[in-house]
Tab-separated table of C-alpha atoms in Angstrom:
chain	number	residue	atom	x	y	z
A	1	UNK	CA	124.361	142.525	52.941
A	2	UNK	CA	123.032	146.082	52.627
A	3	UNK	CA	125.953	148.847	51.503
A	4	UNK	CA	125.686	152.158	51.790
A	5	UNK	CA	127.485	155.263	50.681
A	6	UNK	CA	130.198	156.446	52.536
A	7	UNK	CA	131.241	160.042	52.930
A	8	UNK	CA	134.104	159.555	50.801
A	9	UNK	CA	132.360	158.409	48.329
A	10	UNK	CA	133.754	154.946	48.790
A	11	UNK	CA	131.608	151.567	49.744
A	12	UNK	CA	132.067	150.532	52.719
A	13	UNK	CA	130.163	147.206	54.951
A	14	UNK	CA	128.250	148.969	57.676
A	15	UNK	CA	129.244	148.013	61.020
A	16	UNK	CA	127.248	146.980	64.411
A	17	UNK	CA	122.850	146.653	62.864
A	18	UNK	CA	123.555	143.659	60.928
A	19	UNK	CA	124.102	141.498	64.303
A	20	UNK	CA	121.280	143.169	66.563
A	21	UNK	CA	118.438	141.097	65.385
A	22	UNK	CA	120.667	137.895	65.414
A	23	UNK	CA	121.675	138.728	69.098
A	24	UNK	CA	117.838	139.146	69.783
A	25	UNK	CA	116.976	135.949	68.436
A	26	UNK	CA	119.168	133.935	70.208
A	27	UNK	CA	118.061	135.546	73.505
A	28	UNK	CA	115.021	135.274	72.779
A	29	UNK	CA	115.333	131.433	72.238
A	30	UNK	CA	117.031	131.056	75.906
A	31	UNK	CA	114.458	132.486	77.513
A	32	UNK	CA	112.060	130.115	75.980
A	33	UNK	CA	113.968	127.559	76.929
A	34	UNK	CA	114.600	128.810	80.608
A	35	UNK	CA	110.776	129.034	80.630
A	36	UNK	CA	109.863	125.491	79.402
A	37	UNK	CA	112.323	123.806	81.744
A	38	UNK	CA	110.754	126.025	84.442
A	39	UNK	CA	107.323	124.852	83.807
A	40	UNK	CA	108.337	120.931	83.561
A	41	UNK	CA	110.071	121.151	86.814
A	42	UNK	CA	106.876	123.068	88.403
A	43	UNK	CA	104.353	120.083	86.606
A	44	UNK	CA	106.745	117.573	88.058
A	45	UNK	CA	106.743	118.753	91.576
A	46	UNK	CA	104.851	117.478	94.049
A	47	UNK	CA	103.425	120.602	95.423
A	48	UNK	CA	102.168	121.299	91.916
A	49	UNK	CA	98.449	121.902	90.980
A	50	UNK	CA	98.863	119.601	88.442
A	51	UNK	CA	99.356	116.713	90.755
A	52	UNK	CA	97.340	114.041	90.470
A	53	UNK	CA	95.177	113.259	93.792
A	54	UNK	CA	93.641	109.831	94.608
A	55	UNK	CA	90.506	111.662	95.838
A	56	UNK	CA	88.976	115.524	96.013
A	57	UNK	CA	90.277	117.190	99.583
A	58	UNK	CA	88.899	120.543	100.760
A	59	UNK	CA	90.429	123.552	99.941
A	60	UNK	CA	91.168	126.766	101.842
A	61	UNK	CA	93.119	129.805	100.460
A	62	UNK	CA	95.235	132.766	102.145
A	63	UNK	CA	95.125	135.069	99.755
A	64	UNK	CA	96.555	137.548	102.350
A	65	UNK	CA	100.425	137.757	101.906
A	66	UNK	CA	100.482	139.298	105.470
A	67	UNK	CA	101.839	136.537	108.208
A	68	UNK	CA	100.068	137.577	110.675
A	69	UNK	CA	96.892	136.854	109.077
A	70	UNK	CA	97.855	133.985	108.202
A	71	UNK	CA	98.578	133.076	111.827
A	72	UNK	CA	95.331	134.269	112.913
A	73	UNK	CA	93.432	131.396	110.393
A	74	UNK	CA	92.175	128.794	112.481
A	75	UNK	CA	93.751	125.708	111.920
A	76	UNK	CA	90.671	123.749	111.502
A	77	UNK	CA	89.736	126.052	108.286
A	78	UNK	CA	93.068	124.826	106.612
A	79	UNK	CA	93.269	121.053	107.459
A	80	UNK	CA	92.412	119.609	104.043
A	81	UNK	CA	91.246	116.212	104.824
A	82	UNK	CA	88.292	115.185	103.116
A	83	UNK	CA	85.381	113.471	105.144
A	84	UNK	CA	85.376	109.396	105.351
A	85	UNK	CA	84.733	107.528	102.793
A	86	UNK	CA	85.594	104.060	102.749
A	87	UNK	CA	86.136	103.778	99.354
A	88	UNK	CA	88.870	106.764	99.352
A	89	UNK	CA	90.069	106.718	102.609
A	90	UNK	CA	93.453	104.739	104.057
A	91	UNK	CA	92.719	104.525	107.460
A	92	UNK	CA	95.124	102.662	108.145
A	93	UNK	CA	97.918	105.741	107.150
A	94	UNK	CA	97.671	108.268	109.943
A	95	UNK	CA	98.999	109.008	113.760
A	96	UNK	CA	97.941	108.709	117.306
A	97	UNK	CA	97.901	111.869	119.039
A	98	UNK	CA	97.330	112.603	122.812
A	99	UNK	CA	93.996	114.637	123.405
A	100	UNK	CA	93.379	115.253	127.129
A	101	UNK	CA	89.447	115.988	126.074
A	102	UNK	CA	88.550	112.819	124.898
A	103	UNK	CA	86.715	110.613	127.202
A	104	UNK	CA	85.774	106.926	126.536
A	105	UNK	CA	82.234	106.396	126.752
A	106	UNK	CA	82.693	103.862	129.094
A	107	UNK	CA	84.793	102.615	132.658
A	108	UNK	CA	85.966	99.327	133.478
A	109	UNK	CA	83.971	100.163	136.810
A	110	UNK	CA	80.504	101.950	134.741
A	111	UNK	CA	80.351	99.192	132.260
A	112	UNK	CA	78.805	95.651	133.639
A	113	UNK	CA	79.752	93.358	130.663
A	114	UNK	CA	83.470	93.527	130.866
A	115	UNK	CA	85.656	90.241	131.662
A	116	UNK	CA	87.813	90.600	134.541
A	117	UNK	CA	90.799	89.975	131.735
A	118	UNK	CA	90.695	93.240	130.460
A	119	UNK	CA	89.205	95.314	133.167
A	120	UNK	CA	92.642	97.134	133.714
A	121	UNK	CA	92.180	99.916	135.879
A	122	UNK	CA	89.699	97.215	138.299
A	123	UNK	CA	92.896	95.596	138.334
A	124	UNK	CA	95.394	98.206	139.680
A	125	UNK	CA	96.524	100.060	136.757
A	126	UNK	CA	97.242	103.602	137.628
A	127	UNK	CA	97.970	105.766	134.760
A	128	UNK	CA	95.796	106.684	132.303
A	129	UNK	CA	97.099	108.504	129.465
A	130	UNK	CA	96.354	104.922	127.350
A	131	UNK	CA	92.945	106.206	127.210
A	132	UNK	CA	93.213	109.508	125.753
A	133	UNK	CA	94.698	109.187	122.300
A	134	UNK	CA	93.391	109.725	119.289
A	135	UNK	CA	93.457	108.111	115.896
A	136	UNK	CA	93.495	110.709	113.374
A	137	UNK	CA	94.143	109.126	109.571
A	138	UNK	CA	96.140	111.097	107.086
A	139	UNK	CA	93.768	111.467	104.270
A	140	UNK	CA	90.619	111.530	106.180
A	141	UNK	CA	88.544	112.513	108.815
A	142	UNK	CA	87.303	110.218	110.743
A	143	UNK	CA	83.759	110.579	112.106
A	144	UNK	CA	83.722	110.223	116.388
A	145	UNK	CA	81.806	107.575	117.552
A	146	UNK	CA	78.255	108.061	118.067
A	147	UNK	CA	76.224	105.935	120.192
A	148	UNK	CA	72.754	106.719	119.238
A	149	UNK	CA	73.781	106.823	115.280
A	150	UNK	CA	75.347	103.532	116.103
A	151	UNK	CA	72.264	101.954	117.599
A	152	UNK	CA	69.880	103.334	114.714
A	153	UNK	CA	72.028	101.558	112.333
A	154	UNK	CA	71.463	98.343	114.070
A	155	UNK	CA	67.990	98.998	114.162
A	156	UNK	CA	66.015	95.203	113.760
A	157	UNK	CA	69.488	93.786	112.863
A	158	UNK	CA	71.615	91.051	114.243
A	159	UNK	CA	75.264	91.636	114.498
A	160	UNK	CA	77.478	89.004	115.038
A	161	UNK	CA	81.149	89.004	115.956
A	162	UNK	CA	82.800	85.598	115.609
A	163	UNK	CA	86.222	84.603	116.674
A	164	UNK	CA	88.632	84.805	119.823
A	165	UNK	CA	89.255	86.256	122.740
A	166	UNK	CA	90.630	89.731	120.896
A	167	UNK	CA	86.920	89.597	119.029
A	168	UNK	CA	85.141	88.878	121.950
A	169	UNK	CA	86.890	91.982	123.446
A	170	UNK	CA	86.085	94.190	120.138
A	171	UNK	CA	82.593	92.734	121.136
A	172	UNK	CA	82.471	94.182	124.817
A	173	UNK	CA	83.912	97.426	123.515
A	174	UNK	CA	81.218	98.253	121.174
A	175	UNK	CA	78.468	96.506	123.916
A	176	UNK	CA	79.649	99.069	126.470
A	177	UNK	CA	80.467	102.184	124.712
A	178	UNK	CA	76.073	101.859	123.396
A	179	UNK	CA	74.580	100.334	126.668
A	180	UNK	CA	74.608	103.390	128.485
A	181	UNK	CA	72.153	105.347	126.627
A	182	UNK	CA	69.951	102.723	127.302
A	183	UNK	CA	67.518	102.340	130.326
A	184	UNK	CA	68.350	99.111	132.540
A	185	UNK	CA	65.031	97.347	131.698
A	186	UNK	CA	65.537	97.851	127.731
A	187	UNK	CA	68.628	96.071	127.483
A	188	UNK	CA	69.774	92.561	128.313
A	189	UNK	CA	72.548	89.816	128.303
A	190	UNK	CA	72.190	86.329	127.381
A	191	UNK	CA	75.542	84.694	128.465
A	192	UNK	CA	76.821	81.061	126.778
A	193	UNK	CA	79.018	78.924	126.387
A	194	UNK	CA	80.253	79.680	123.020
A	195	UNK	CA	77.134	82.637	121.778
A	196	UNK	CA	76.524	85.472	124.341
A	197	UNK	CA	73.453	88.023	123.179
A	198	UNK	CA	73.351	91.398	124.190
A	199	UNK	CA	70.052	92.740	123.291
A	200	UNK	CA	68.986	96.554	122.829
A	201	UNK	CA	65.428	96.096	123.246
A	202	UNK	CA	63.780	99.190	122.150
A	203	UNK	CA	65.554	98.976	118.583
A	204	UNK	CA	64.801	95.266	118.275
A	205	UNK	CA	69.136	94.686	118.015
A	206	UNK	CA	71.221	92.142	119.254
A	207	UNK	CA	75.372	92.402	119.299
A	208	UNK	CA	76.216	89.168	119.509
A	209	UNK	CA	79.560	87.072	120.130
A	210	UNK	CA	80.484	83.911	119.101
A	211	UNK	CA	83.143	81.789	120.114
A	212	UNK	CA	84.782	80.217	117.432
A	213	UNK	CA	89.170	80.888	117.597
A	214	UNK	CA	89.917	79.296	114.488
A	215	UNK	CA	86.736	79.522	112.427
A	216	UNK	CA	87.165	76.317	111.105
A	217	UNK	CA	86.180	73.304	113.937
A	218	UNK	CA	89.053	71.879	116.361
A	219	UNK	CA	88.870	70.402	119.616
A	220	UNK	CA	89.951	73.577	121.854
A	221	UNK	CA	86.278	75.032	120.390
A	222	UNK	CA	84.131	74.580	123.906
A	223	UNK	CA	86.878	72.762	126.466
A	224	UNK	CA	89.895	74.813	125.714
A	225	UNK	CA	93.023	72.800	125.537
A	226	UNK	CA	95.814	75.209	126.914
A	227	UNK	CA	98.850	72.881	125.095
A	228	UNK	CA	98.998	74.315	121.361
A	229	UNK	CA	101.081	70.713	121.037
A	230	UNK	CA	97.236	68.733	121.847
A	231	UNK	CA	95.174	71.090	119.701
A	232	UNK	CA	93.729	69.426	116.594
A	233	UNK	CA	92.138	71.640	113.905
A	234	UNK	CA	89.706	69.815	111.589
A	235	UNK	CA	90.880	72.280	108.823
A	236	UNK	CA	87.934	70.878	106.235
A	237	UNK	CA	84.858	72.184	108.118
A	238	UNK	CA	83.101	74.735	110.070
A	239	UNK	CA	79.490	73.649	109.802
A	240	UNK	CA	79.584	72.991	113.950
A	241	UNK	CA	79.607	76.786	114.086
A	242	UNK	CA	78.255	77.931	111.069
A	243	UNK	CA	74.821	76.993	111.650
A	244	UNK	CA	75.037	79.930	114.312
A	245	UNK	CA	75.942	82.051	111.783
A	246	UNK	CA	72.597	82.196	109.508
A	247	UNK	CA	69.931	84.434	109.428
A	248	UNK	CA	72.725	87.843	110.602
A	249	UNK	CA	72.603	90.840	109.239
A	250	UNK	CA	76.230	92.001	110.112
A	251	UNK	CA	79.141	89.517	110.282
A	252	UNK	CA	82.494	90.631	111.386
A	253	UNK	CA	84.859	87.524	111.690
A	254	UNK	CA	88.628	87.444	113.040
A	255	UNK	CA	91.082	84.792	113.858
A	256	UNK	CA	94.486	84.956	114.112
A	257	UNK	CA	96.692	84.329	117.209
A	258	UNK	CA	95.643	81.255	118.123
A	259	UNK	CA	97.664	80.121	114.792
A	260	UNK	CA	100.213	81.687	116.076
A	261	UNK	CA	101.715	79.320	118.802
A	262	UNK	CA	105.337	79.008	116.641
A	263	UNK	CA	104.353	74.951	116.178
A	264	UNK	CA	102.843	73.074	113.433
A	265	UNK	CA	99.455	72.835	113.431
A	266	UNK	CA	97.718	69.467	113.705
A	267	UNK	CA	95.732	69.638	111.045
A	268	UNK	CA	92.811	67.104	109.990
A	269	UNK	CA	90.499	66.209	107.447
A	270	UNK	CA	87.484	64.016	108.272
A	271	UNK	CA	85.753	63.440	111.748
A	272	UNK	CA	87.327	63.476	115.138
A	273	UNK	CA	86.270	60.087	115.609
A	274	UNK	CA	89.135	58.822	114.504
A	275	UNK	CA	91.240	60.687	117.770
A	276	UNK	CA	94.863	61.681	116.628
A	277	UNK	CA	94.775	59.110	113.473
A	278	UNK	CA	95.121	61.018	109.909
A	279	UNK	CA	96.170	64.217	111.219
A	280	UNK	CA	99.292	65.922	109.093
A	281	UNK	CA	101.361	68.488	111.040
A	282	UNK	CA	101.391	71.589	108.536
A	283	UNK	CA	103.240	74.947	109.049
A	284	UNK	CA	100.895	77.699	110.377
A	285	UNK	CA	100.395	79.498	106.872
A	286	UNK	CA	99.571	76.555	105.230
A	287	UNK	CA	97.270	75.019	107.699
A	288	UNK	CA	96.302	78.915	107.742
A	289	UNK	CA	95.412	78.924	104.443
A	290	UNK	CA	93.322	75.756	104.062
A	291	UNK	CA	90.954	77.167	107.242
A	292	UNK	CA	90.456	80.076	105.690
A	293	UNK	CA	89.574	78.706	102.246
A	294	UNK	CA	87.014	76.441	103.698
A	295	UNK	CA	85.578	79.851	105.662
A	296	UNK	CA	85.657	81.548	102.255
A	297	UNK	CA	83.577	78.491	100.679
A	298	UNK	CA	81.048	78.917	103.317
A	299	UNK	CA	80.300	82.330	103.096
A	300	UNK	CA	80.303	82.152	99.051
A	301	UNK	CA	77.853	79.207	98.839
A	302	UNK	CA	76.005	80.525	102.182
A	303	UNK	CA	75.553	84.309	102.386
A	304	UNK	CA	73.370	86.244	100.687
A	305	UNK	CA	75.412	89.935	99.991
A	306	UNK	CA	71.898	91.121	99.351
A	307	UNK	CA	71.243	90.966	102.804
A	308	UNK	CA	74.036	90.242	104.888
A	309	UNK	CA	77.330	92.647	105.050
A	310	UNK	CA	80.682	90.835	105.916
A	311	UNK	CA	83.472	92.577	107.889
A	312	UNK	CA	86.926	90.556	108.333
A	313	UNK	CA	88.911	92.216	111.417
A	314	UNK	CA	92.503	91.679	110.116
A	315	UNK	CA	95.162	90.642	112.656
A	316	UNK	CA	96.022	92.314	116.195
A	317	UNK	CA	99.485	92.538	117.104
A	318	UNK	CA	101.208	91.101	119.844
A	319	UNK	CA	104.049	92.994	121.341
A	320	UNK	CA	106.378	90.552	123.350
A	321	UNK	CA	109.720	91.524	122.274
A	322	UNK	CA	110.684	94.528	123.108
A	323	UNK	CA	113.454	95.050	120.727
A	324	UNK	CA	111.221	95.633	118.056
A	325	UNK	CA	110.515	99.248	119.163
A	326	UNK	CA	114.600	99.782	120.273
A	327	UNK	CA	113.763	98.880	123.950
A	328	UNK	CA	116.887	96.832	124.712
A	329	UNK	CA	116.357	95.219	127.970
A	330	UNK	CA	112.479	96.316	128.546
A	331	UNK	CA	110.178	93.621	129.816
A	332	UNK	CA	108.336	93.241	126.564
A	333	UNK	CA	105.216	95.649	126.707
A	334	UNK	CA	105.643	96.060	130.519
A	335	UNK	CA	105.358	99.751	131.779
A	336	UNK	CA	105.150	101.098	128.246
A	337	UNK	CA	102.970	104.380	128.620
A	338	UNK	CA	103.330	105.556	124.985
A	339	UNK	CA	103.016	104.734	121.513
A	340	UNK	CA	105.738	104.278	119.324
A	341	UNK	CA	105.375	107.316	116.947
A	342	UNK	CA	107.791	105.863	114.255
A	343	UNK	CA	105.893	105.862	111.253
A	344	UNK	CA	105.062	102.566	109.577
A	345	UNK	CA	106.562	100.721	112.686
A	346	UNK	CA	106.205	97.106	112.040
A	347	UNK	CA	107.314	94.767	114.858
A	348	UNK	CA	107.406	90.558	115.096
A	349	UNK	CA	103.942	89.936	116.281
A	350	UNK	CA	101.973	90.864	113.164
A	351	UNK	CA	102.791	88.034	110.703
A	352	UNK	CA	103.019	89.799	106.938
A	353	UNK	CA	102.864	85.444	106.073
A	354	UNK	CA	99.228	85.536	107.461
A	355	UNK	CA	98.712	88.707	106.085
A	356	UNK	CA	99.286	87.523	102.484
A	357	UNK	CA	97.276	84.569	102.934
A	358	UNK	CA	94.053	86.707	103.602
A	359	UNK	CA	94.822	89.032	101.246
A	360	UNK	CA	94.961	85.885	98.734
A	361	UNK	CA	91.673	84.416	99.480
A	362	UNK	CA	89.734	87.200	99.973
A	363	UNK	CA	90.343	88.553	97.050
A	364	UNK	CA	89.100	85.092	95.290
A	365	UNK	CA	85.801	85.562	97.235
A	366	UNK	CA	82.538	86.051	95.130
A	367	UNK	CA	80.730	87.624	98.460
A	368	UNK	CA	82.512	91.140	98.953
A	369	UNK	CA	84.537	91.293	102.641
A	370	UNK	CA	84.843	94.745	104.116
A	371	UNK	CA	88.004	94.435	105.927
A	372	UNK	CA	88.218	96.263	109.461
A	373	UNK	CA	91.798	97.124	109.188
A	374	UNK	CA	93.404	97.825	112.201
A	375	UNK	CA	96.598	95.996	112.588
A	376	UNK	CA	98.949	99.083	111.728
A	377	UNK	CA	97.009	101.685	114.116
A	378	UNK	CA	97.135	98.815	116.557
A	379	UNK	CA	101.046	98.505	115.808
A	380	UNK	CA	102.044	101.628	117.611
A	381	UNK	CA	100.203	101.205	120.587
A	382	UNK	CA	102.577	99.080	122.794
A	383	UNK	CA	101.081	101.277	125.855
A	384	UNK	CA	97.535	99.899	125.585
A	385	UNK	CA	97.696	95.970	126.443
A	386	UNK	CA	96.705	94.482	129.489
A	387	UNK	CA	100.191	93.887	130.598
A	388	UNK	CA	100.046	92.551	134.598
A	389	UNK	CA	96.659	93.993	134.644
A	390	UNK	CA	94.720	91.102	134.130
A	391	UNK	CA	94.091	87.641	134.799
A	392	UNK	CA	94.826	83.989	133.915
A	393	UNK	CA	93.272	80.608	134.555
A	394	UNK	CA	89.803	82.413	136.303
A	395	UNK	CA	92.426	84.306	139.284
A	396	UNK	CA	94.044	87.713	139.210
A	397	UNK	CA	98.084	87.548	138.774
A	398	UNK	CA	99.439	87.555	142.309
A	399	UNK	CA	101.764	89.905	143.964
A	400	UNK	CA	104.677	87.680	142.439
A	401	UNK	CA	103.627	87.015	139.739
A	402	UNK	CA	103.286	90.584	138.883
A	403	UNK	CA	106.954	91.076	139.820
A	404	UNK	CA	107.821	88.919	137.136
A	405	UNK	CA	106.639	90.625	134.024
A	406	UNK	CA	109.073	88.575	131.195
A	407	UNK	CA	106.923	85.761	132.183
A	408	UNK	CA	103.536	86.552	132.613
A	409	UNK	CA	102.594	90.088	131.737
A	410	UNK	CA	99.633	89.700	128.720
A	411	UNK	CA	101.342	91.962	125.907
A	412	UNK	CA	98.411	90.458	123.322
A	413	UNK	CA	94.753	91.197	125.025
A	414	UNK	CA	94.252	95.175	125.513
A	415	UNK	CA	92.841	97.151	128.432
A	416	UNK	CA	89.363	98.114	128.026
A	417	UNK	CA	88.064	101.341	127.905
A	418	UNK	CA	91.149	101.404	124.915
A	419	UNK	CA	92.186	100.707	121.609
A	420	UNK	CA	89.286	98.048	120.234
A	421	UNK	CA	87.271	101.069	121.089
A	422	UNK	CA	89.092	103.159	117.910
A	423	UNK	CA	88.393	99.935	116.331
A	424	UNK	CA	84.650	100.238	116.635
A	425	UNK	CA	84.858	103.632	115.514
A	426	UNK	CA	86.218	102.360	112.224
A	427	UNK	CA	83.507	100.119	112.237
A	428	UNK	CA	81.193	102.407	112.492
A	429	UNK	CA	82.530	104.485	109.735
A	430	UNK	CA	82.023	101.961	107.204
A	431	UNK	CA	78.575	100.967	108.451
């Protein structure tokens, strides 16, 4: 301690300096530590610049304080999206919304290659808001279809969808929104039995369909057996169709619902000769499973990822109980005009079981699989299916039987110009 003279001539301590510096130091110290808690906080928070992003987005900055012209900024210059990119992009995070402006390429009544099933609007159906929303992913922007772009990627390819009747109508979406740009005598259909050709002459491409409902072989293949109970699935092979599957560029394969009939399959291994002898009753995942392995086994010892790409169109969703989207009462998906718009809605008739399985052996696959994945967009839309719209057995639904939607209003196949069409426009983005 310092001591200086007093006036007296005595020593006395000085009073009041000795502290100051002490005092300083110790503020000095909490505003340090105001300031480091400050900046964890910030790093931590997920508006900071530190964040970590799964992929680079476009930036825009209003430097302008002024709120007015920040008002004036066009809303386009400030959506930070970043462009598709399949390898980036979760398409399947997003929201429909309802754009008056966008037109399908295509009418039920313009478009010649459309199955009575699905030709909605042919079939009565009024309204037509169904047809005018828009799929617009979280992350991304995704590209609008473009028929000419599409076509030039097909140039001197095959394409081949294979699968059931939800393929087959993926298949007549992406056939009609393209034929129009092409003149009548460059085009053509080759209808079959189970392999229908559409052919787009002047760029030497075909978009084919094959029939095939459960990939693997059963005995509903070519004389379908309406009964799930007498359906027989010969679980060990698929070389019956396969052989119609060589020499494609493009395969995109689904199958799905017709697993889903809430019975056991019949499941068998061996030859058919045999009739109903040897078959084991399995639940639908396993018998699910053991299809889909011996599809995986064909495509790894078959295709060449040199010069075939393989698309797998996961699961569309049925929507036959109402309940699942708080409609107490409702008629399943009867005179539902709107999506749900609860985020991540999940309802009964997408099977997570079946999900699993194809995320298991896909993954165990030697030949990459692009998957198509559309069974969350397709989730929401319980406006979009066929509903009493439609047909059954080769006849329109009659007066009465359109009065009596709980029993036969189709809540699984989906009106056409519609949602497959948002499919293909996927598609396209990852061709």
């Amino acid at each position: 301690m310092s001591i200086a003279p007093s006036s007296s001539g005595t020593m006395k301590p000085s009073r009041g300096r000795p502290l100051l510096p002490i005092i300083i130091a110790i503020v000095c110290a909490f505003a340090i530590l105001v300031l480091l808690y400050t900046e964890t906080i910030t790093f931590l928070s997920p508006t900071s610049i530190f964040k970590i992003k799964s992929c680079s987005r476009k930036h825009t900055v209003i430097k302008s304080n002024d709120k007015t012209a920040e008002n004036n900024v066009d809303e386009s210059l400030i959506d930070d999206r970043f462009e598709f990119d399949p390898e980036e992009c979760n398409v399947a995070n997003g929201k429909w919304v309802f754009n008056r402006s966008i037109k399908p390429f295509y009418s039920d009544i313009s478009c010649p290659y459309l199955d009575r099933q699905v030709s909605c609007v042919k079939n009565g159906r009024l309204d037509s808001d169904y047809r005018h929303w828009e799929w617009q992913p979280e992350d991304c922007t995704l590209p609008r279809f473009n028929q000419e772009l599409a076509l030039k990627k097909l140039r001197n390819k095959r394409l081949l969808f294979v699968g059931d009747s939800l393929q087959r109508g993926q298949w007549q979406s992406l056939v009609c929104m393209v034929e129009s740009i092409i003149p009548e005598d460059k085009k053509s259909m080759k209808p079959g039995r189970s392999h229908t050709v559409f052919k787009a002459k002047e760029y030497n491409a075909t978009i084919e369909f094959y029939w095939a409902p459960f990939l693997v072989e059963s005995n509903s293949d070519e004389r379908i057996i309406g009964d799930p109970k007498q359906r027989i699935l010969k679980v060990d092979s698929v070389s019956k169709h396969a052989k119609h599957w060589l020499g494609v560029d493009i395969l995109v394969f689904n199958t799905y619902v017709w697993w889903m009939s809430g019975l056991r399959i019949k499941s068998l291994w061996g030859s058919f000769s045999n009739g109903e002898e040897g078959y084991e009753e399995l639940d639908a995942p396993v018998a699910y499973r053991i299809g889909l392995k011996t599809w995986a086994n064909w495509v790894d010892s078959t295709v060449n990822p040199n010069k075939t790409r393989v698309f797998f169109t996961t699961m569309s969703p049925t929507h036959t109980r109402s309940e699942d989207w708080n409609r107490k009462g409702g008629l399943k998906c009867f005179n539902e005009t709107k999506p749900v718009m609860k985020k991540k809605h999940w309802g009964t008739g997408s099977d997570k079981r079946i999900m699993s399985v194809v995320n298991s052996v896909v993954g165990k696959m030697k030949v990459p699989i692009t998957f198509l994945n559309i069974t969350q967009i397709s989730e929401y839309r319980i406006d979009a299916h066929s509903s009493i719209y439609t047909e059954t057995g080769g006849r329109l639904l009659t007066k009465e039987e359109r009065a009596d939607p709980m029993h036969h209003a189709d809540c699984i196949h989906w009106c056409l110009p519609g949602v497959p069409d948002t499919w293909n426009q996927i598609f396209l983005a990852h061709l």
